Short mmCIF file of N, CA and C in Angstrom, two decimals:
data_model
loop_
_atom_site.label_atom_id
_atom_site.label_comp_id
_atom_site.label_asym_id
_atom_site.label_seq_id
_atom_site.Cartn_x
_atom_site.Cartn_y
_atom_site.Cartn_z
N UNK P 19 -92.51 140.34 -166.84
CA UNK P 19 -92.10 139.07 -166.27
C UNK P 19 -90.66 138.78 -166.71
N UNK P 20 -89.91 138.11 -166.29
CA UNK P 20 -88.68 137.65 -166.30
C UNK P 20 -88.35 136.93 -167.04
N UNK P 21 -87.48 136.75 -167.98
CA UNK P 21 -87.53 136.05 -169.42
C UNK P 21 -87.27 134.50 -169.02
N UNK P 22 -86.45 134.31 -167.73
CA UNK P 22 -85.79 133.07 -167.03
C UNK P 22 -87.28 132.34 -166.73
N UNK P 23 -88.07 133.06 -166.17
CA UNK P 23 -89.37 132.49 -165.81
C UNK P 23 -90.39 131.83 -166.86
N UNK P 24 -90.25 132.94 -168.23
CA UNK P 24 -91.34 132.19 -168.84
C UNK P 24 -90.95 131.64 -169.14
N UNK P 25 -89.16 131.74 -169.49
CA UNK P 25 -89.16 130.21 -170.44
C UNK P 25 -89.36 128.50 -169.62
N UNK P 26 -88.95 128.80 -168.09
CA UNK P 26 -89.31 127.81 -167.38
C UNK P 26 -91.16 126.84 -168.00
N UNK P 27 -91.56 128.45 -167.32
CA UNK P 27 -93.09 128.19 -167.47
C UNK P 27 -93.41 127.40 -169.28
N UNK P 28 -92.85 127.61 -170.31
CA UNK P 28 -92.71 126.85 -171.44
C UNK P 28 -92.22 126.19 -171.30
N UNK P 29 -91.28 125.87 -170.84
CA UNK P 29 -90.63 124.66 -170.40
C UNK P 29 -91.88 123.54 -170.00
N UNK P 30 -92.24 123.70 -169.09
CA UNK P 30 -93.16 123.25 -168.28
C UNK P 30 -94.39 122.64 -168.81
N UNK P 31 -94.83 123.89 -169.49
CA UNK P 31 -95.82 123.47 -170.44
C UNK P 31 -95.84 122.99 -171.18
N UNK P 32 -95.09 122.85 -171.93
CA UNK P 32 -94.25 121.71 -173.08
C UNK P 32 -94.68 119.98 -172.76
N UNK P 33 -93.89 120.00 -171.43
CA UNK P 33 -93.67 118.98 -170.72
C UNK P 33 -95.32 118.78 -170.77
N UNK P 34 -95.96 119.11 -169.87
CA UNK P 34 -97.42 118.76 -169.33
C UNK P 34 -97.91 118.45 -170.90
N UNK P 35 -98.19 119.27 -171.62
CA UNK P 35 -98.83 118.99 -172.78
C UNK P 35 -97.91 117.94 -173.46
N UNK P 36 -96.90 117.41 -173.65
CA UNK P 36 -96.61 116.10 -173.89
C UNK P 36 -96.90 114.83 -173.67
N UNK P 37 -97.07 114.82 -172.22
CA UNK P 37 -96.95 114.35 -171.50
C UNK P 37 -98.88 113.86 -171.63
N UNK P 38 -99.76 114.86 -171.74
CA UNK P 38 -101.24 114.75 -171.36
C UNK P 38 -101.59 113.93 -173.16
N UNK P 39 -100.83 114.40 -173.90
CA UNK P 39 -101.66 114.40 -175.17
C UNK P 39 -101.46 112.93 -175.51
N UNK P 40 -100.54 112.54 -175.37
CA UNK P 40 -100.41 110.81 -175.93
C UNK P 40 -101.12 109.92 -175.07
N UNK P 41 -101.28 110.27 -173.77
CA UNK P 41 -101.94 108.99 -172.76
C UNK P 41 -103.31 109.69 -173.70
N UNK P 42 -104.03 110.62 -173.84
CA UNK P 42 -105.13 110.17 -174.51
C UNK P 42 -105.26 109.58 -175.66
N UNK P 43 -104.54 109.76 -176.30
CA UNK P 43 -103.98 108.90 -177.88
C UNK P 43 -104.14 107.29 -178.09
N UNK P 44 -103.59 107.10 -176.84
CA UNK P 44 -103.26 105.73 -175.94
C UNK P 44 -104.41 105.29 -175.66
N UNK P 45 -105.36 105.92 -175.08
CA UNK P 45 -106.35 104.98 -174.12
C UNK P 45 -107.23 104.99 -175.04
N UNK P 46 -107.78 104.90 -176.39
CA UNK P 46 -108.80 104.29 -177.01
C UNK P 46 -108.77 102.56 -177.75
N UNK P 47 -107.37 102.55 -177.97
CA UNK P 47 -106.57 100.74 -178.23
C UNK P 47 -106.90 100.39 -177.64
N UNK P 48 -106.38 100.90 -176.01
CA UNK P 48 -106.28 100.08 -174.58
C UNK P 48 -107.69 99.32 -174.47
N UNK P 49 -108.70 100.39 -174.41
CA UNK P 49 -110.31 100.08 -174.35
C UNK P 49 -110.49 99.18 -175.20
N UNK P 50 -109.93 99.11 -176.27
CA UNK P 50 -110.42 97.63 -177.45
C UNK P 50 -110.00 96.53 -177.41
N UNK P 51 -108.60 96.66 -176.89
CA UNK P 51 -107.73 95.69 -176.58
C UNK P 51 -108.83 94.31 -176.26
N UNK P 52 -110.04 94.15 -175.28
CA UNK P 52 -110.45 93.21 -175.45
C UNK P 52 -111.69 92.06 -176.10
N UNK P 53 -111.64 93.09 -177.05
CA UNK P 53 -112.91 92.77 -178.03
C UNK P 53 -112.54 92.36 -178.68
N UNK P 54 -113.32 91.39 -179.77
CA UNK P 54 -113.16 90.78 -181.23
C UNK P 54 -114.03 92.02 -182.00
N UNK P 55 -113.28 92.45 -182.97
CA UNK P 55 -113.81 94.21 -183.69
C UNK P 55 -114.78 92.90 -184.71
N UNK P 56 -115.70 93.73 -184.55
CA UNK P 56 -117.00 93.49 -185.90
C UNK P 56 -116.74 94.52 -187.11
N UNK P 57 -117.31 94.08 -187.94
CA UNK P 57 -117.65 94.82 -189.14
C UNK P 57 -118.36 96.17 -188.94
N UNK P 58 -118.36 97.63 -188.90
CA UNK P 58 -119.51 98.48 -188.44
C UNK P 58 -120.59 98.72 -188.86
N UNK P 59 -120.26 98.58 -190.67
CA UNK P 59 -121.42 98.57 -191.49
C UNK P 59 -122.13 97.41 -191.38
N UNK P 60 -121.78 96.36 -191.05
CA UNK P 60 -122.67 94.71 -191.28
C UNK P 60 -123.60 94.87 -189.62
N UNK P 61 -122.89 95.26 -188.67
CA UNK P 61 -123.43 95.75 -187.13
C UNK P 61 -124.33 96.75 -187.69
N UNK P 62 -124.69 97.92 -187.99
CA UNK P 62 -125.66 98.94 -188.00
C UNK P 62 -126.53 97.79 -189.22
N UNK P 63 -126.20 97.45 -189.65
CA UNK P 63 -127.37 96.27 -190.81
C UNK P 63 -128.09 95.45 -190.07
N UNK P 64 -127.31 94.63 -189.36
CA UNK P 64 -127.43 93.92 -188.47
C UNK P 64 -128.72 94.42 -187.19
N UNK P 65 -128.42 95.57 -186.97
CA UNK P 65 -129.29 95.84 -186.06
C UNK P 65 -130.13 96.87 -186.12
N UNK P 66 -130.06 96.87 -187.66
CA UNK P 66 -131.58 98.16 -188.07
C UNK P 66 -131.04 99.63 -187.62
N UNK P 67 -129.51 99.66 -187.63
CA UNK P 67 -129.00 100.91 -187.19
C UNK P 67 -129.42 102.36 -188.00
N UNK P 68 -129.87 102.69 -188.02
CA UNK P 68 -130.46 104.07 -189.53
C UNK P 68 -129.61 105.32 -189.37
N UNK P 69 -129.62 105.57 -187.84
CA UNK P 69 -129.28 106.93 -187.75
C UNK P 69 -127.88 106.61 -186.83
N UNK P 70 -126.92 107.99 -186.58
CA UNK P 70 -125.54 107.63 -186.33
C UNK P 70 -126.02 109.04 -184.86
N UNK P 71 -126.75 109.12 -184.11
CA UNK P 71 -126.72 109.62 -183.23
C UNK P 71 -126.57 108.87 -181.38
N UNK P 72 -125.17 109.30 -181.09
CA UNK P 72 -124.96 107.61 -180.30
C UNK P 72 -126.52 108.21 -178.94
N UNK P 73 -127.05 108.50 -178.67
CA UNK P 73 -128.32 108.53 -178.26
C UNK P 73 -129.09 107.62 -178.74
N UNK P 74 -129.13 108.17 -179.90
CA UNK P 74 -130.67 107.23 -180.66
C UNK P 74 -130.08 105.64 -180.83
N UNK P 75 -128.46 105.40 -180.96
CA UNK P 75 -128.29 104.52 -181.08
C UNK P 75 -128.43 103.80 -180.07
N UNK P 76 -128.24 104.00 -178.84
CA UNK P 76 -128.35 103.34 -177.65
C UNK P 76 -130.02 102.99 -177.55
N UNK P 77 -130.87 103.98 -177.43
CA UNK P 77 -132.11 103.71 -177.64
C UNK P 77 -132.75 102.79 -178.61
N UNK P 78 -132.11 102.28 -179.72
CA UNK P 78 -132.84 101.27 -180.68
C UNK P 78 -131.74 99.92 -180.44
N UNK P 79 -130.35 100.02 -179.77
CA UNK P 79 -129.77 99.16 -179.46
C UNK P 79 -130.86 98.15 -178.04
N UNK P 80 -131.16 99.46 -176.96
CA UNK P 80 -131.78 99.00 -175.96
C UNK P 80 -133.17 98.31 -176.61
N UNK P 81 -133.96 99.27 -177.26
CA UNK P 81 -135.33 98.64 -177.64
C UNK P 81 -135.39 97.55 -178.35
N UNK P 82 -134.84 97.60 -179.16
CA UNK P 82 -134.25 95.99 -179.59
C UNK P 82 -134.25 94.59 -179.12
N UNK P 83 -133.99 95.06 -177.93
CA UNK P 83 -133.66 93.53 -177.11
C UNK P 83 -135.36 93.00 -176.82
N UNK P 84 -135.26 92.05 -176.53
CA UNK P 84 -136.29 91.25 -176.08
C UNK P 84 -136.33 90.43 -175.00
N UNK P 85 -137.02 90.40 -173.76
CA UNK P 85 -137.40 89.96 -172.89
C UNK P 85 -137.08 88.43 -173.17
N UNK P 86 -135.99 87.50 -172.34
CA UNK P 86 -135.63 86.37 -172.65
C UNK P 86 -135.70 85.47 -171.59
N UNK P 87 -135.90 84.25 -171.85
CA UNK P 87 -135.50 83.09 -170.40
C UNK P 87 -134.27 83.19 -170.08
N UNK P 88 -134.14 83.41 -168.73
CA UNK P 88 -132.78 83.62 -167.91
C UNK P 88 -131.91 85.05 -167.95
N UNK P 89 -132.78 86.28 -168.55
CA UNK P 89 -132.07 87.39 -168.25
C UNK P 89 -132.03 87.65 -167.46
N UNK P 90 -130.62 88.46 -166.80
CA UNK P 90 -130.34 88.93 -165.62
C UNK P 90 -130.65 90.54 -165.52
N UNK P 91 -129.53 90.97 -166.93
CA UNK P 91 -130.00 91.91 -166.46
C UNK P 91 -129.45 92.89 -168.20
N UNK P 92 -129.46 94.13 -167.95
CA UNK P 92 -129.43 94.32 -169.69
C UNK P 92 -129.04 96.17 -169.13
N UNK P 93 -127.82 96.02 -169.64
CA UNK P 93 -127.40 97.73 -169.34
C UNK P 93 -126.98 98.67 -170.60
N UNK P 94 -126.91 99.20 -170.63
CA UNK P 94 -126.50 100.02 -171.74
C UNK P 94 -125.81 101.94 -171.77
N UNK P 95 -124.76 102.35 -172.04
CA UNK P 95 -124.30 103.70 -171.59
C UNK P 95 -123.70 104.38 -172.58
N UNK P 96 -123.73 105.70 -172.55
CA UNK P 96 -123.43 106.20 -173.79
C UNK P 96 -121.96 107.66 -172.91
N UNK P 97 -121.22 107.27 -173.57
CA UNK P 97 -120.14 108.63 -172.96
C UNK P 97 -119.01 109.14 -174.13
N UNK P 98 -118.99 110.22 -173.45
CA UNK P 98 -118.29 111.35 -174.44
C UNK P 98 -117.02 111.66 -173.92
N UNK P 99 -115.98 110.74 -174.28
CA UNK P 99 -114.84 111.13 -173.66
C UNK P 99 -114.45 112.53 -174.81
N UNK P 100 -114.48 113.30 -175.49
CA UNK P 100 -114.34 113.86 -175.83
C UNK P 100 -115.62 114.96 -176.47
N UNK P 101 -115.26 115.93 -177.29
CA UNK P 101 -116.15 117.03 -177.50
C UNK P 101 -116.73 116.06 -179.15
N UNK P 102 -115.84 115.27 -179.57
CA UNK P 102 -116.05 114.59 -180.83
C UNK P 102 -115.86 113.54 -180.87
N UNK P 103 -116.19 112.87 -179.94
CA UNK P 103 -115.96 110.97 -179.84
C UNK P 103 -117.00 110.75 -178.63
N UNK P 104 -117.97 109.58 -179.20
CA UNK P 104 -118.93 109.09 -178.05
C UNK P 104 -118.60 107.62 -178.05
N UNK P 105 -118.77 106.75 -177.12
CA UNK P 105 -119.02 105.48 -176.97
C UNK P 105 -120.33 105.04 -176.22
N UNK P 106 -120.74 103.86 -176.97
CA UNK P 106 -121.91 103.48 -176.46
C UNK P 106 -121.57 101.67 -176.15
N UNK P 107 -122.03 101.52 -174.79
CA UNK P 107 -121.30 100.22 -174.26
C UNK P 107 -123.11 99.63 -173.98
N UNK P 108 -123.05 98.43 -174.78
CA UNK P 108 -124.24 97.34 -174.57
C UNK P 108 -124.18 96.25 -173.74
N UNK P 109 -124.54 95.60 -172.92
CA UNK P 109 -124.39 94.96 -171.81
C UNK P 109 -125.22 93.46 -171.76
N UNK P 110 -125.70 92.74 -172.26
CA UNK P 110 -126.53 91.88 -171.75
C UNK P 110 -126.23 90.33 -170.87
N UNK P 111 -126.97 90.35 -169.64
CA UNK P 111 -125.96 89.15 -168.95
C UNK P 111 -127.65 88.31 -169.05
N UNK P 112 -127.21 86.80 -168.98
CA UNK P 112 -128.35 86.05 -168.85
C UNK P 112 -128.84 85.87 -169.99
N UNK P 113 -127.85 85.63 -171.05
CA UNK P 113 -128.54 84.96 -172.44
C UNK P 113 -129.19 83.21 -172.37
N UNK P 114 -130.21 83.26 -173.20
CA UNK P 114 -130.55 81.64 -172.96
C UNK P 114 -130.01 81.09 -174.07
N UNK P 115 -128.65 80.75 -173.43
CA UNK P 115 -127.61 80.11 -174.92
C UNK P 115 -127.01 79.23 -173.84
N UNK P 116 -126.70 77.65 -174.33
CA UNK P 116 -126.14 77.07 -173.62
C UNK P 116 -124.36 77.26 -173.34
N UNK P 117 -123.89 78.08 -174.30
CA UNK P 117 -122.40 78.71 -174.24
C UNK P 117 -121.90 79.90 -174.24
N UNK P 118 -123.12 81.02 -174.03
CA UNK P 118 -122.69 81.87 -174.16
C UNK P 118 -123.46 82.83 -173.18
N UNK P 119 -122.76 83.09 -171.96
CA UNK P 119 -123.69 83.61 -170.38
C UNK P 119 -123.74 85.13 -170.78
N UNK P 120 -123.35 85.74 -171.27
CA UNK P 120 -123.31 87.17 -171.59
C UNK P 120 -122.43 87.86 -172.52
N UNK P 121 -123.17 89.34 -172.89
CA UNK P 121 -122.40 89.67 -174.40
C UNK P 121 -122.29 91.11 -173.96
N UNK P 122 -121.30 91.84 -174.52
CA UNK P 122 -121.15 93.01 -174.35
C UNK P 122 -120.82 93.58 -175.28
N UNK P 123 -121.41 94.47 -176.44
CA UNK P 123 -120.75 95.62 -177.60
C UNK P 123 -120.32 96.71 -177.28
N UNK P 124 -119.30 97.16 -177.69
CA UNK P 124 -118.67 98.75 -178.01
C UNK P 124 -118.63 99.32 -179.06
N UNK P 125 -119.53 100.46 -179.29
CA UNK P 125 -120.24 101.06 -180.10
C UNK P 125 -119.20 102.09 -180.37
N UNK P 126 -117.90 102.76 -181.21
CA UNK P 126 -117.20 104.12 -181.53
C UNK P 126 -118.33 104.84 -182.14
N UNK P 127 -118.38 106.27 -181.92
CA UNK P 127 -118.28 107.09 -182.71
C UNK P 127 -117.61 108.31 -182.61
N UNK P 128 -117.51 109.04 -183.93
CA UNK P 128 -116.49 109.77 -184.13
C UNK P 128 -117.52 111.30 -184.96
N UNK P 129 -117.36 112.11 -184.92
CA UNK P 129 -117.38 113.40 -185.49
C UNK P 129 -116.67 113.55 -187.11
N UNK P 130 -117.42 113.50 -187.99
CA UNK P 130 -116.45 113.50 -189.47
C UNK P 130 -117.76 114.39 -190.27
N UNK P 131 -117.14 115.88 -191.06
CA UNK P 131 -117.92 116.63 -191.55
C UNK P 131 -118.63 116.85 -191.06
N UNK P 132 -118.83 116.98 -189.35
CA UNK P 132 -120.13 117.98 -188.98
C UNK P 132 -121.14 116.47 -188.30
N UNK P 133 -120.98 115.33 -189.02
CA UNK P 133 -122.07 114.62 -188.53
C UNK P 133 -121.41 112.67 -187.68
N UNK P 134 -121.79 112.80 -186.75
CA UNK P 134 -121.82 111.37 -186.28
C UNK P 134 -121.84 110.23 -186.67
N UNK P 135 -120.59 109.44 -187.04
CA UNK P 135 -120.50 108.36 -187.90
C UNK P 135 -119.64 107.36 -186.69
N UNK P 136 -120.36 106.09 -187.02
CA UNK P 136 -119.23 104.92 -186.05
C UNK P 136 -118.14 104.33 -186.99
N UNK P 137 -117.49 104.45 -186.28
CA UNK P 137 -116.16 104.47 -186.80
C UNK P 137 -115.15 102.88 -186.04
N UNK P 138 -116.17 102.36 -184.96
CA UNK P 138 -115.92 101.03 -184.97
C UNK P 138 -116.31 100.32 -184.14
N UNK P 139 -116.54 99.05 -183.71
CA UNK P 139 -117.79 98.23 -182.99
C UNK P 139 -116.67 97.00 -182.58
N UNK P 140 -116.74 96.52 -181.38
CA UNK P 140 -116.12 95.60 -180.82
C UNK P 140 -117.56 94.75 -179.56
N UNK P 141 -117.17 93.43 -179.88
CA UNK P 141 -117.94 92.59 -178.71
C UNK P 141 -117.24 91.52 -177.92
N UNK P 142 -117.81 91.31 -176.54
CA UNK P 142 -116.59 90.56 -175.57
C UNK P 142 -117.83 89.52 -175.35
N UNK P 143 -117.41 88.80 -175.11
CA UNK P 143 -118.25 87.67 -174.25
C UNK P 143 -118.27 86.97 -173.14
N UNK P 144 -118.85 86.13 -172.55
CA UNK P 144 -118.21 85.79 -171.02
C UNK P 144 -119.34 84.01 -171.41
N UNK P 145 -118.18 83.14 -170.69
CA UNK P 145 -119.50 81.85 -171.00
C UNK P 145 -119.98 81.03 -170.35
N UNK P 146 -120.65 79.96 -170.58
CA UNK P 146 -121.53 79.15 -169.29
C UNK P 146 -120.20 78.85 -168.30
N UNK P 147 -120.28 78.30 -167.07
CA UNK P 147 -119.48 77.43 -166.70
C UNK P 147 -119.22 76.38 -167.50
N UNK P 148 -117.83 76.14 -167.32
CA UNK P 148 -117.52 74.72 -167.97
C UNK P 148 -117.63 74.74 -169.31
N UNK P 149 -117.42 76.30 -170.29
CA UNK P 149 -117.89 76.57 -171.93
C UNK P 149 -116.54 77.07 -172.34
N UNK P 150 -115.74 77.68 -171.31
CA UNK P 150 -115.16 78.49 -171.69
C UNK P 150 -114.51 79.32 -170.76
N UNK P 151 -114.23 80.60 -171.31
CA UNK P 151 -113.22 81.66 -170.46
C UNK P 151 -114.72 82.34 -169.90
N UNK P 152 -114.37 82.71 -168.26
CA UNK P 152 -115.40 83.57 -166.89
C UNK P 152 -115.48 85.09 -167.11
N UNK P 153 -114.37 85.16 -167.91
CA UNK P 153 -114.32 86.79 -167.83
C UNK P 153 -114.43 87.72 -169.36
N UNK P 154 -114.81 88.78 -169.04
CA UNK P 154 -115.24 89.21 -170.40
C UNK P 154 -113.91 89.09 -171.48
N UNK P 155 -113.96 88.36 -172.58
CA UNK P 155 -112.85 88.01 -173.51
C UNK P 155 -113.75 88.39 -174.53
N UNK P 156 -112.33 88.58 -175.71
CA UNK P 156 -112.63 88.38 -176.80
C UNK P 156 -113.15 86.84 -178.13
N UNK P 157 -113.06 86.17 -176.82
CA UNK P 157 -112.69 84.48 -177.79
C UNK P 157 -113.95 84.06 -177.49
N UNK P 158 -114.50 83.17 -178.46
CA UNK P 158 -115.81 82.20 -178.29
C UNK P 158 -116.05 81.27 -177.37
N UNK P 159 -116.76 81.25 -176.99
CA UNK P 159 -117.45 79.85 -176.19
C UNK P 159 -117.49 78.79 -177.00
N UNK P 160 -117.39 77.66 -175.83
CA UNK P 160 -117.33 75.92 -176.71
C UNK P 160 -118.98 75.72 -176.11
#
């Protein structure tokens, strides 16, 4: 091959891999940007967390809940943007709270020595009419 060429082609690649590696760097802030971050250890206390498998966590996050007046509806998802980072997103709309219409957690975890540890927990809220901010925020309901 032509020495003019590969170095293009490094060239190039340089570029792309610059270019790819920081927007992922980037987009895990972005995602938090609208949560109030919890404590992680007082959250897995909090919610009888034992094991750090974001599976099982979603499953005792989901089982957890309890059948309430005025639930709508109750979602929960677990994804792997990476080969060593999962997120697990908790959903519940239709709380019977007079200020507080729905809650949403973000569950990090991270890969450290081989085993699954959360590495950080954020929750948004959304509130009655007339309580507060409509859209999922980080700030409390009145």
């Amino acid at each position: 091959m032509n020495k003019s060429i590969v170095k293009k082609l490094l060239f190039f690649l340089a570029i792309f891999a610059g270019i790819q590696f920081p927007v992922a760097a980037f987009s895990q802030p972005a995602a938090r940007s609208g949560y109030e971050t919890l404590n992680a250890r007082q959250f897995a206390t909090d919610n009888k967390i034992t094991t750090v498998n974001p599976k099982d966590i979603a499953v005792k996050l989901f089982g957890s809940d309890r059948e309430s007046e005025g639930r709508k509806s109750d979602a929960i998802s677990v994804e792997y943007p990476t080969r060593n980072t999962a997120v697990v997103v908790h959903t519940v709309v239709g709380l019977a709270d007079d200020s507080v219409a729905a809650m949403r957690y973000r569950i990090e975890l991270g890969i450290r020595q081989n085993k699954w540890e959360i590495v950080w927990v954020g929750r948004q809220s959304k509130c009655q009419p007339n309580r507060g901010h409509q859209n999922w925020a980080a700030g409390r309901c009145n």
